[in-house]
PDB file of C-alpha atoms in Angstrom:
ATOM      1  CA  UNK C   1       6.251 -21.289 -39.007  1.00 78.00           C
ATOM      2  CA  UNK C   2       3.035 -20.941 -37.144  1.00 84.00           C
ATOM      3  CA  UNK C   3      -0.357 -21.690 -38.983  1.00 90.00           C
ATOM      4  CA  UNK C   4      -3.881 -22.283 -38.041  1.00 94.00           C
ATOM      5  CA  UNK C   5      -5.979 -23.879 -41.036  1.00 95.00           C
ATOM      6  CA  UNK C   6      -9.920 -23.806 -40.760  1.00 96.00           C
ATOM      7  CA  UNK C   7     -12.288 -24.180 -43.575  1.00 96.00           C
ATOM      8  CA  UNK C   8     -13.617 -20.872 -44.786  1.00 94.00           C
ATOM      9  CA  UNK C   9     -17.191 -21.634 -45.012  1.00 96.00           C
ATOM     10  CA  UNK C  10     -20.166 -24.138 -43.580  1.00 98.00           C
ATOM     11  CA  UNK C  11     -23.506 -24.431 -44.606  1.00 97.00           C
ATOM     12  CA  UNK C  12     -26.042 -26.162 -42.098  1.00 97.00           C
ATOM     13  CA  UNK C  13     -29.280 -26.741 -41.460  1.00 97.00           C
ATOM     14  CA  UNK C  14     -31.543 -25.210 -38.799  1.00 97.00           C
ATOM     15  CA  UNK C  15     -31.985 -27.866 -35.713  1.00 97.00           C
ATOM     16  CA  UNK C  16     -29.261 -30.196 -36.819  1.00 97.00           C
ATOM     17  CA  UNK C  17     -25.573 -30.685 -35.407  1.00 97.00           C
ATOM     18  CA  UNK C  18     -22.346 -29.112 -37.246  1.00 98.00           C
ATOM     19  CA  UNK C  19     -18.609 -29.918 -36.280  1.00 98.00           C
ATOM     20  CA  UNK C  20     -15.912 -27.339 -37.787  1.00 98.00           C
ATOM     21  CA  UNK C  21     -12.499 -28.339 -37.224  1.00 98.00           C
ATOM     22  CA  UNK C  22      -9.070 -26.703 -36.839  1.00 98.00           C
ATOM     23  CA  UNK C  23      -5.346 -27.867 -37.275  1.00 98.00           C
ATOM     24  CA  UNK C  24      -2.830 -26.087 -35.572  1.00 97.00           C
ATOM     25  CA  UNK C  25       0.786 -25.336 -35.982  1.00 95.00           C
ATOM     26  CA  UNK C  26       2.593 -23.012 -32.902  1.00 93.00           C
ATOM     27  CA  UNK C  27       6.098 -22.523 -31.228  1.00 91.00           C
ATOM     28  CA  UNK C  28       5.001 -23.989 -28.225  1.00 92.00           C
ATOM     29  CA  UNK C  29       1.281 -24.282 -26.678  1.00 92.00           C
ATOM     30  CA  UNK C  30      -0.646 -23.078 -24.047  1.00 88.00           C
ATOM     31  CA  UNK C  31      -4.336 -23.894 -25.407  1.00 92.00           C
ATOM     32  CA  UNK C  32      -6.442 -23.672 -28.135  1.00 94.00           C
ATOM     33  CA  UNK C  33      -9.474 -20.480 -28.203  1.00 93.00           C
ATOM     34  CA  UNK C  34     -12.668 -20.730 -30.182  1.00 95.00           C
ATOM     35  CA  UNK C  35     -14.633 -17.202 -30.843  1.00 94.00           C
ATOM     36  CA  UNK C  36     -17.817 -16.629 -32.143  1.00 95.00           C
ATOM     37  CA  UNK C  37     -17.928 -12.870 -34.442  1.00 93.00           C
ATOM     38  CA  UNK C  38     -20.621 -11.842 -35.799  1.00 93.00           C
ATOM     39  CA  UNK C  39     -20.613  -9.600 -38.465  1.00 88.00           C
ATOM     40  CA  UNK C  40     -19.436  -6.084 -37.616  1.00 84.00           C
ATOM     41  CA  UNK C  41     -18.960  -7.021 -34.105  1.00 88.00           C
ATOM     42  CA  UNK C  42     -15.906  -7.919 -32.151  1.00 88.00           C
ATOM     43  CA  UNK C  43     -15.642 -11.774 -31.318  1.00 90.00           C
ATOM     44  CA  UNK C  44     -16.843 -12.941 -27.983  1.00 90.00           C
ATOM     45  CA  UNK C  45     -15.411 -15.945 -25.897  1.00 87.00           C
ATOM     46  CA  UNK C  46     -16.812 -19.728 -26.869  1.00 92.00           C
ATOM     47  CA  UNK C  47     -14.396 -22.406 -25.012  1.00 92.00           C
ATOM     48  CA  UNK C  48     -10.714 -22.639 -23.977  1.00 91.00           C
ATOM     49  CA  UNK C  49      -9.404 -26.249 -24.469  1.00 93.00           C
ATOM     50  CA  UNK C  50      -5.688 -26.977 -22.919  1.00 91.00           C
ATOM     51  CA  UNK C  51      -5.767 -30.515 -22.023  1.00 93.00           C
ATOM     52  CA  UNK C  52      -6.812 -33.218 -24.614  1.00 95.00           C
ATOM     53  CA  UNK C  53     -10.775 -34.735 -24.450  1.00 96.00           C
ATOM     54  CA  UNK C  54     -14.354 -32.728 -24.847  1.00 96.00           C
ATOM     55  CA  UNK C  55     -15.270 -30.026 -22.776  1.00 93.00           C
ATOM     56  CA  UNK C  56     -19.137 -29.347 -22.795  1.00 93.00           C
ATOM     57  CA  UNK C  57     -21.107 -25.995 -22.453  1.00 89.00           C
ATOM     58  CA  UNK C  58     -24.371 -26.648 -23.376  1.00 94.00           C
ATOM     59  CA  UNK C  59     -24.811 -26.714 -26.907  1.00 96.00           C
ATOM     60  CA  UNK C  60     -21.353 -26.092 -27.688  1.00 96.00           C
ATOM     61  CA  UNK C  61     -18.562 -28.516 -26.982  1.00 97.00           C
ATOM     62  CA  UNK C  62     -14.746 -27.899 -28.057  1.00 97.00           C
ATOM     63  CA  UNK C  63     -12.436 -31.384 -28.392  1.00 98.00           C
ATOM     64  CA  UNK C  64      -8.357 -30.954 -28.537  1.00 97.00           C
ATOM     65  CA  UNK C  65      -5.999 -33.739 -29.431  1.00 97.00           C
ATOM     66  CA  UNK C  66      -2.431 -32.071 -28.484  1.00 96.00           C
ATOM     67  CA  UNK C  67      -0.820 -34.873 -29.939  1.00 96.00           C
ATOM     68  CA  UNK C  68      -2.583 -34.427 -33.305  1.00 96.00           C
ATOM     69  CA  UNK C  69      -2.875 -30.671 -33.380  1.00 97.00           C
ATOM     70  CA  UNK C  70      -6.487 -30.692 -33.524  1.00 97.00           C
ATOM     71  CA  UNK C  71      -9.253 -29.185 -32.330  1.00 98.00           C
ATOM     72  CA  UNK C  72     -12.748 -28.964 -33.309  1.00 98.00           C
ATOM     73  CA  UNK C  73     -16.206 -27.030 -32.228  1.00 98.00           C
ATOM     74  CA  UNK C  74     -19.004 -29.023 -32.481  1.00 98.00           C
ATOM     75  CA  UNK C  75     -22.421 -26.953 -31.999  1.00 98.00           C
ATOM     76  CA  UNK C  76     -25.647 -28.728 -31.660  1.00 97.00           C
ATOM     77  CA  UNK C  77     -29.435 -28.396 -32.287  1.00 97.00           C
ATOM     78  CA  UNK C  78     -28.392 -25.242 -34.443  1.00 97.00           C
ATOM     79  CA  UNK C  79     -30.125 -21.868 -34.226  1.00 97.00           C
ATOM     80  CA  UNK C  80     -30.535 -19.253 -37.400  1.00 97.00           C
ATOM     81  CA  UNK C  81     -28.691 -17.112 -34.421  1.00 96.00           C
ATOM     82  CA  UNK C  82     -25.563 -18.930 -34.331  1.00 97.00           C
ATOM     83  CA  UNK C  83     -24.831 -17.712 -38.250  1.00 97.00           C
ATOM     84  CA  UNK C  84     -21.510 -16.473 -37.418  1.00 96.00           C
ATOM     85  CA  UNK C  85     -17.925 -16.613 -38.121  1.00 95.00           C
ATOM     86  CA  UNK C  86     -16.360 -18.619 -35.709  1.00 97.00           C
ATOM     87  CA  UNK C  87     -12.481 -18.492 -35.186  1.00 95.00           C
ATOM     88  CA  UNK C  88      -9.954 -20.893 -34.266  1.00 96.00           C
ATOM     89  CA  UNK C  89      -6.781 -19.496 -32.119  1.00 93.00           C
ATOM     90  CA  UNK C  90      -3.270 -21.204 -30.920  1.00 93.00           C
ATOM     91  CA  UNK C  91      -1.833 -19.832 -27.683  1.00 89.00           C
ATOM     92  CA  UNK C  92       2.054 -20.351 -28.490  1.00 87.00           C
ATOM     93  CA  UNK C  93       4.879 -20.542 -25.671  1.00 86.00           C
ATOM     94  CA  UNK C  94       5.110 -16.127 -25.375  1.00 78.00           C
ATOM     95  CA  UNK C  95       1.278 -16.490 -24.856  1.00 77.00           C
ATOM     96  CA  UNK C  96       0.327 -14.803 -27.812  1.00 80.00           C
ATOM     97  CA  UNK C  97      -2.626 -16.137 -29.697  1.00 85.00           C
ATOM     98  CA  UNK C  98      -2.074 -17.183 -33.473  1.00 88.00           C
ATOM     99  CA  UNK C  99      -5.303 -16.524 -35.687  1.00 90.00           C
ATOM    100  CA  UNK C 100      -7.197 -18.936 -37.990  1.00 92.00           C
ATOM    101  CA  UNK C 101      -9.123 -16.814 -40.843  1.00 90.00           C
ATOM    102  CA  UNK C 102     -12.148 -17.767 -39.335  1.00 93.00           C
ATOM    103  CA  UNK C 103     -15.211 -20.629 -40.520  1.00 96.00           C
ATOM    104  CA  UNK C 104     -18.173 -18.643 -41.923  1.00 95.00           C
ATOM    105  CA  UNK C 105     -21.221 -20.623 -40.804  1.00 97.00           C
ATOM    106  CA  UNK C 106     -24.676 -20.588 -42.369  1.00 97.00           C
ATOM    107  CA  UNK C 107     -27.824 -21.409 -41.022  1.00 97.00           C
ATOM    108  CA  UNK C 108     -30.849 -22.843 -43.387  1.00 96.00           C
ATOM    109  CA  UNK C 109     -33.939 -22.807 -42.743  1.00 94.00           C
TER     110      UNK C 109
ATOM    111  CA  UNK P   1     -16.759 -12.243 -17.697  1.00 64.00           C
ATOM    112  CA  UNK P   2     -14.942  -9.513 -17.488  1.00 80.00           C
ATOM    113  CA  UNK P   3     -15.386  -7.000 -19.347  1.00 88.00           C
ATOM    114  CA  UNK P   4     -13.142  -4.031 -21.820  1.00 92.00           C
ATOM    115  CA  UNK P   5     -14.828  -1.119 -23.271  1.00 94.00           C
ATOM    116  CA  UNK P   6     -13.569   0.721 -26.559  1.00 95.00           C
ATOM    117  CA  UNK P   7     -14.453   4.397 -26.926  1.00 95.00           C
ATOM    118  CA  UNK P   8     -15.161   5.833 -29.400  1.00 94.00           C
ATOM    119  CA  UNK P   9     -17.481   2.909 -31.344  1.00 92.00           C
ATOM    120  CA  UNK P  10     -17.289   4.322 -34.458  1.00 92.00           C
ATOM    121  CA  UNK P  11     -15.670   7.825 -36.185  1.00 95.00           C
ATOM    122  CA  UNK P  12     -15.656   9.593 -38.885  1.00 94.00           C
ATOM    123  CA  UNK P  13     -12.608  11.645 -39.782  1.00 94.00           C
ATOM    124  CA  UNK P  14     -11.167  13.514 -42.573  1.00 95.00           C
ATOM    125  CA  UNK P  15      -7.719  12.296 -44.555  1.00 96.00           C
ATOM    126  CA  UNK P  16      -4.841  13.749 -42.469  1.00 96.00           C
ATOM    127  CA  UNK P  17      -6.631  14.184 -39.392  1.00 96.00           C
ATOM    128  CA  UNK P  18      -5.654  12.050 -36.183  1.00 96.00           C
ATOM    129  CA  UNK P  19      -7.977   9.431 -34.144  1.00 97.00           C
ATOM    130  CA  UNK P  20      -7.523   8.224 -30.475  1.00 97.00           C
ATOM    131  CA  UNK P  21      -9.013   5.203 -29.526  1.00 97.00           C
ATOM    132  CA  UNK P  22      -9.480   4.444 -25.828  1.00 96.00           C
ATOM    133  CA  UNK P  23      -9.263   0.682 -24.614  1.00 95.00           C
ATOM    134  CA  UNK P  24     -10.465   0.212 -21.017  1.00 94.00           C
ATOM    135  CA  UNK P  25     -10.777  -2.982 -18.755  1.00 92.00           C
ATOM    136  CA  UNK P  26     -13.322  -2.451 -16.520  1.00 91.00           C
ATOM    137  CA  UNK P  27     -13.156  -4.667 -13.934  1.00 87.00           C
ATOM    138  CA  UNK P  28      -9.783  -6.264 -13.660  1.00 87.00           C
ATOM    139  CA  UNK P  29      -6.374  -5.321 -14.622  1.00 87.00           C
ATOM    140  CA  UNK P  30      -4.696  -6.231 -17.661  1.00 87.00           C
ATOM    141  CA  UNK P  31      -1.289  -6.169 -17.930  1.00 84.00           C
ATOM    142  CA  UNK P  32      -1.341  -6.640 -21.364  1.00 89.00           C
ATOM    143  CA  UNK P  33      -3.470  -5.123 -24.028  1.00 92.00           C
ATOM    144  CA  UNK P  34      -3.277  -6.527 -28.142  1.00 93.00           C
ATOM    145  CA  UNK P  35      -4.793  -4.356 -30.452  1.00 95.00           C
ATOM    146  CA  UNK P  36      -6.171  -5.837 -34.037  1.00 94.00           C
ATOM    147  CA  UNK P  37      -7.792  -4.444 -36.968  1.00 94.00           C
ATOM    148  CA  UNK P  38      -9.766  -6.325 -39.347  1.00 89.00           C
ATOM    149  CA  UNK P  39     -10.976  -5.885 -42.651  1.00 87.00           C
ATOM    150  CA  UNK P  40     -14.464  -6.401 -44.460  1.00 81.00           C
ATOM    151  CA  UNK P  41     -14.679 -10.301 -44.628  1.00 74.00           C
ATOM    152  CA  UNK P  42     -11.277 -11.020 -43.556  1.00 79.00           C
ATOM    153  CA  UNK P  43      -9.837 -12.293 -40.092  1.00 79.00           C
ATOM    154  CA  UNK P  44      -8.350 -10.489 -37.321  1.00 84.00           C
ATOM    155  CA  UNK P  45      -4.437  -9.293 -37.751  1.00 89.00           C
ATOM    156  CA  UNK P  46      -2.963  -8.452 -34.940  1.00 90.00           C
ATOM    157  CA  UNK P  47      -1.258  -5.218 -35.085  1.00 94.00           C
ATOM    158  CA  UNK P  48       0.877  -4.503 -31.992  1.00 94.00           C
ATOM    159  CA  UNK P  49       1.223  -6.012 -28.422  1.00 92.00           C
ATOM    160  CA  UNK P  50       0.833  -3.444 -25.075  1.00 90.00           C
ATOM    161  CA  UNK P  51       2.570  -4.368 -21.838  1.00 86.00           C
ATOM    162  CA  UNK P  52       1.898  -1.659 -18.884  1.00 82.00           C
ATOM    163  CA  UNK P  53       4.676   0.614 -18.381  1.00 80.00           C
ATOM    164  CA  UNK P  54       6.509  -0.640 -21.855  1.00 83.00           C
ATOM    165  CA  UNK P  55       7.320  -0.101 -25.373  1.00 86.00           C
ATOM    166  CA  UNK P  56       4.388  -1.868 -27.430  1.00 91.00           C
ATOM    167  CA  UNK P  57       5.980  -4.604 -29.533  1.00 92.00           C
ATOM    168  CA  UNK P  58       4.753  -4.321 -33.287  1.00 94.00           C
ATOM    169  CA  UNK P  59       4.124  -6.780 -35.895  1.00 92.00           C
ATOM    170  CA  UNK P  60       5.771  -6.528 -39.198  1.00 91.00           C
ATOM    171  CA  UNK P  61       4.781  -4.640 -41.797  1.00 92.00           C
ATOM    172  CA  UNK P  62       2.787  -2.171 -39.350  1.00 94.00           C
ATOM    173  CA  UNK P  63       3.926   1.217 -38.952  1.00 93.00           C
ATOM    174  CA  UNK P  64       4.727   2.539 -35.055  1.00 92.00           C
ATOM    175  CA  UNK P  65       5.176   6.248 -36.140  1.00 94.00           C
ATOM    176  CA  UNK P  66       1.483   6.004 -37.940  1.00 96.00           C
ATOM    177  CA  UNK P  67       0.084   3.198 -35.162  1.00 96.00           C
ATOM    178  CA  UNK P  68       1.110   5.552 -31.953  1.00 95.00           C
ATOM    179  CA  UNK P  69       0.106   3.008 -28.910  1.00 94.00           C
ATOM    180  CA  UNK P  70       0.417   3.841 -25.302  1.00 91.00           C
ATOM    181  CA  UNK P  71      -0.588   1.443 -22.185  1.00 88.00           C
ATOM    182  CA  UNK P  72       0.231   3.692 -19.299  1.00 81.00           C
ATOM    183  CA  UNK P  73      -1.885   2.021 -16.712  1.00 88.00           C
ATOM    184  CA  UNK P  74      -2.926  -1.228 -16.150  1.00 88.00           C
ATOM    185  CA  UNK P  75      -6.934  -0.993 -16.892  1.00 91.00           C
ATOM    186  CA  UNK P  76      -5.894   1.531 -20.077  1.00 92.00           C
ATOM    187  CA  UNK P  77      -4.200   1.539 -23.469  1.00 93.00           C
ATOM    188  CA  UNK P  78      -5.069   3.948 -26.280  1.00 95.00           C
ATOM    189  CA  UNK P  79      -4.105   3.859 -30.002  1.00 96.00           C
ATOM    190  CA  UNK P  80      -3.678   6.385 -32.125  1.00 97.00           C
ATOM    191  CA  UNK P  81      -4.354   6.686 -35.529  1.00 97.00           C
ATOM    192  CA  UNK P  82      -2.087   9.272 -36.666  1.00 96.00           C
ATOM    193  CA  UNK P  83      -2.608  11.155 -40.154  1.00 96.00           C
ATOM    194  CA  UNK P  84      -5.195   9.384 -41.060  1.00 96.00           C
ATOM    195  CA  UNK P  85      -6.099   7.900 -45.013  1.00 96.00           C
ATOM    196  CA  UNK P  86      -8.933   6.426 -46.544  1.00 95.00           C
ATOM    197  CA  UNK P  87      -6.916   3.080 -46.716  1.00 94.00           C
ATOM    198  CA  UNK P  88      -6.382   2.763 -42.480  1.00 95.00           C
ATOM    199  CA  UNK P  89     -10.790   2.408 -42.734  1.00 95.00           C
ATOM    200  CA  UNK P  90     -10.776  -0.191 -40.260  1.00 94.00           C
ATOM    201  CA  UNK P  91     -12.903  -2.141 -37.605  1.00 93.00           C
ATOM    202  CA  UNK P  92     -10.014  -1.307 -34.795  1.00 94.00           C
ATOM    203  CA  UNK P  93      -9.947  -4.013 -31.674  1.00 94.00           C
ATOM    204  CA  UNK P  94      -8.428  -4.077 -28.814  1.00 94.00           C
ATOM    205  CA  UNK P  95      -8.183  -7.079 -26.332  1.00 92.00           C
ATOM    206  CA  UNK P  96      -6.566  -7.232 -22.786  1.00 91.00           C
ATOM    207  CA  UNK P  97      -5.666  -9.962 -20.676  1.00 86.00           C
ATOM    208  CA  UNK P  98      -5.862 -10.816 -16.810  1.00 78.00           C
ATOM    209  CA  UNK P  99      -2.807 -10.897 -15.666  1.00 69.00           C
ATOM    210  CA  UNK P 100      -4.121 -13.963 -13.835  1.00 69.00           C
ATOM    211  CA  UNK P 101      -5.561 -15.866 -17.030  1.00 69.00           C
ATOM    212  CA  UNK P 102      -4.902 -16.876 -20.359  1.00 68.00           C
ATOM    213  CA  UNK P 103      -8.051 -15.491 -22.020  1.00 76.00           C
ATOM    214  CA  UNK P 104      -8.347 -12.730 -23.942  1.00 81.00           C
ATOM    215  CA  UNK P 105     -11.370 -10.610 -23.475  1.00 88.00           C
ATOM    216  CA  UNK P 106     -12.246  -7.995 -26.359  1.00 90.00           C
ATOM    217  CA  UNK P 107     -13.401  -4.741 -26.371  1.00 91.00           C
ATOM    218  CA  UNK P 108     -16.642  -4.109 -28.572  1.00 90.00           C
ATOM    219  CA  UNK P 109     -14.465  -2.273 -31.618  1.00 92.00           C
ATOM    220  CA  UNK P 110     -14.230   0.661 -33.350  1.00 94.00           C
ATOM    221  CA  UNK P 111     -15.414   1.462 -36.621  1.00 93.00           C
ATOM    222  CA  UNK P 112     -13.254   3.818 -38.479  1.00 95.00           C
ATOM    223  CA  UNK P 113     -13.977   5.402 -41.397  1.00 95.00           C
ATOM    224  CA  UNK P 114     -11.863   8.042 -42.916  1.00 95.00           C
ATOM    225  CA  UNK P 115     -13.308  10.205 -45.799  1.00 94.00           C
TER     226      UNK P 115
END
């Protein structure tokens, strides 16, 4: 079957660097999503990883290992602002994106 | 980015009653349209797939007489709520995708709350 596994919660600390990671299962893949939701809003667009290596967008990067089935989201110098959930998706071969429950991050002071 | 609109944001409705939502992309076309719901604390489940000009395809265990979707052009897909109950309270999603891209882009939801 298809699966996504992501922890459910982080705790950080303001200013410092936090790496949540993601294992994916699919039929097929066409690229691995990251979203950031936060609460009571709909989730909004982080990074798009299809080939393996780090892509870099400022202080977010997203890493994919195909071979491995792994992904993670690192985010840097860490704002109370990015307290979020942030969700982990599969594309599969019909192009239809399986959901992780979502990492619950939490800033401290 | 591009962007999808959801009207209404949020509604209030009594049990029995029907709700339309409206999903719109606003500045490209999407040829196909997902629409989610997700509870308090919980992640998103997708509910049923659009495709312009078709049938939505539903996911198990979700009800296409209750869940009434229609995607009849390519920048619009509505779904409607129909008969309403306290237990379909819902943040309602929709997402659409460019027929030229992988991403999905979402709409801003709509909160649901029937009394």
């Amino acid at each position: 079957g298809q699966n996504i596994d992501q922890p459910t919660e982080m705790t950080a600390t303001e200013g410092a660097i936090v790496q949540i990671n993601c294992t994916y299962q699919t039929s097929g893949f066409n690229g691995l999503f990251w979203y950031q939701q936060h609460a009571g809003e709909a989730p909004t667009f982080l990074s798009y990883n299809v080939l393996d290596g780090l892509e870099e967008k400022g202080r977010f990067s997203s890493f994919l290992s195909r071979s491995k089935g792994y992904s993670y989201l690192l985010l840097k110098e860490l704002q109370m602002k990015d307290s979020a959930s942030y969700l982990c998706a599969a594309m599969d071969s019909n192009y239809q994106l399986i959901w992780g429950a979502g990492t619950k991050l939490i800033i401290k002071p | 980015g591009a962007v999808v609109s959801q009207h209404p944001s949020w509604v209030i409705c009594k049990s029995g009653t029907s709700v339309k939502i409206e999903c719109r992309s606003l500045d490209f076309q999407a040829t196909t349209m997902f629409w989610y719901r997700q509870f308090p604390k919980q992640s998103l489940m997708l509910m049923a797939t659009s495709n312009e000009g078709s049938k939505a395809t539903y996911e198990q265990g979700v009800e296409k007489d209750k869940f009434l979707i229609n995607h009849a052009s390519l920048t619009l897909s509505t779904l409607t709520v129909t008969s309403a109950h306290p237990e379909d309270s819902s943040f309602y999603i929709c997402s659409a995708r460019d027929r030229a891209d992988n991403e999905q882009f979402f709409g801003p939801g709509t909160r649901l709350t029937v009394l």
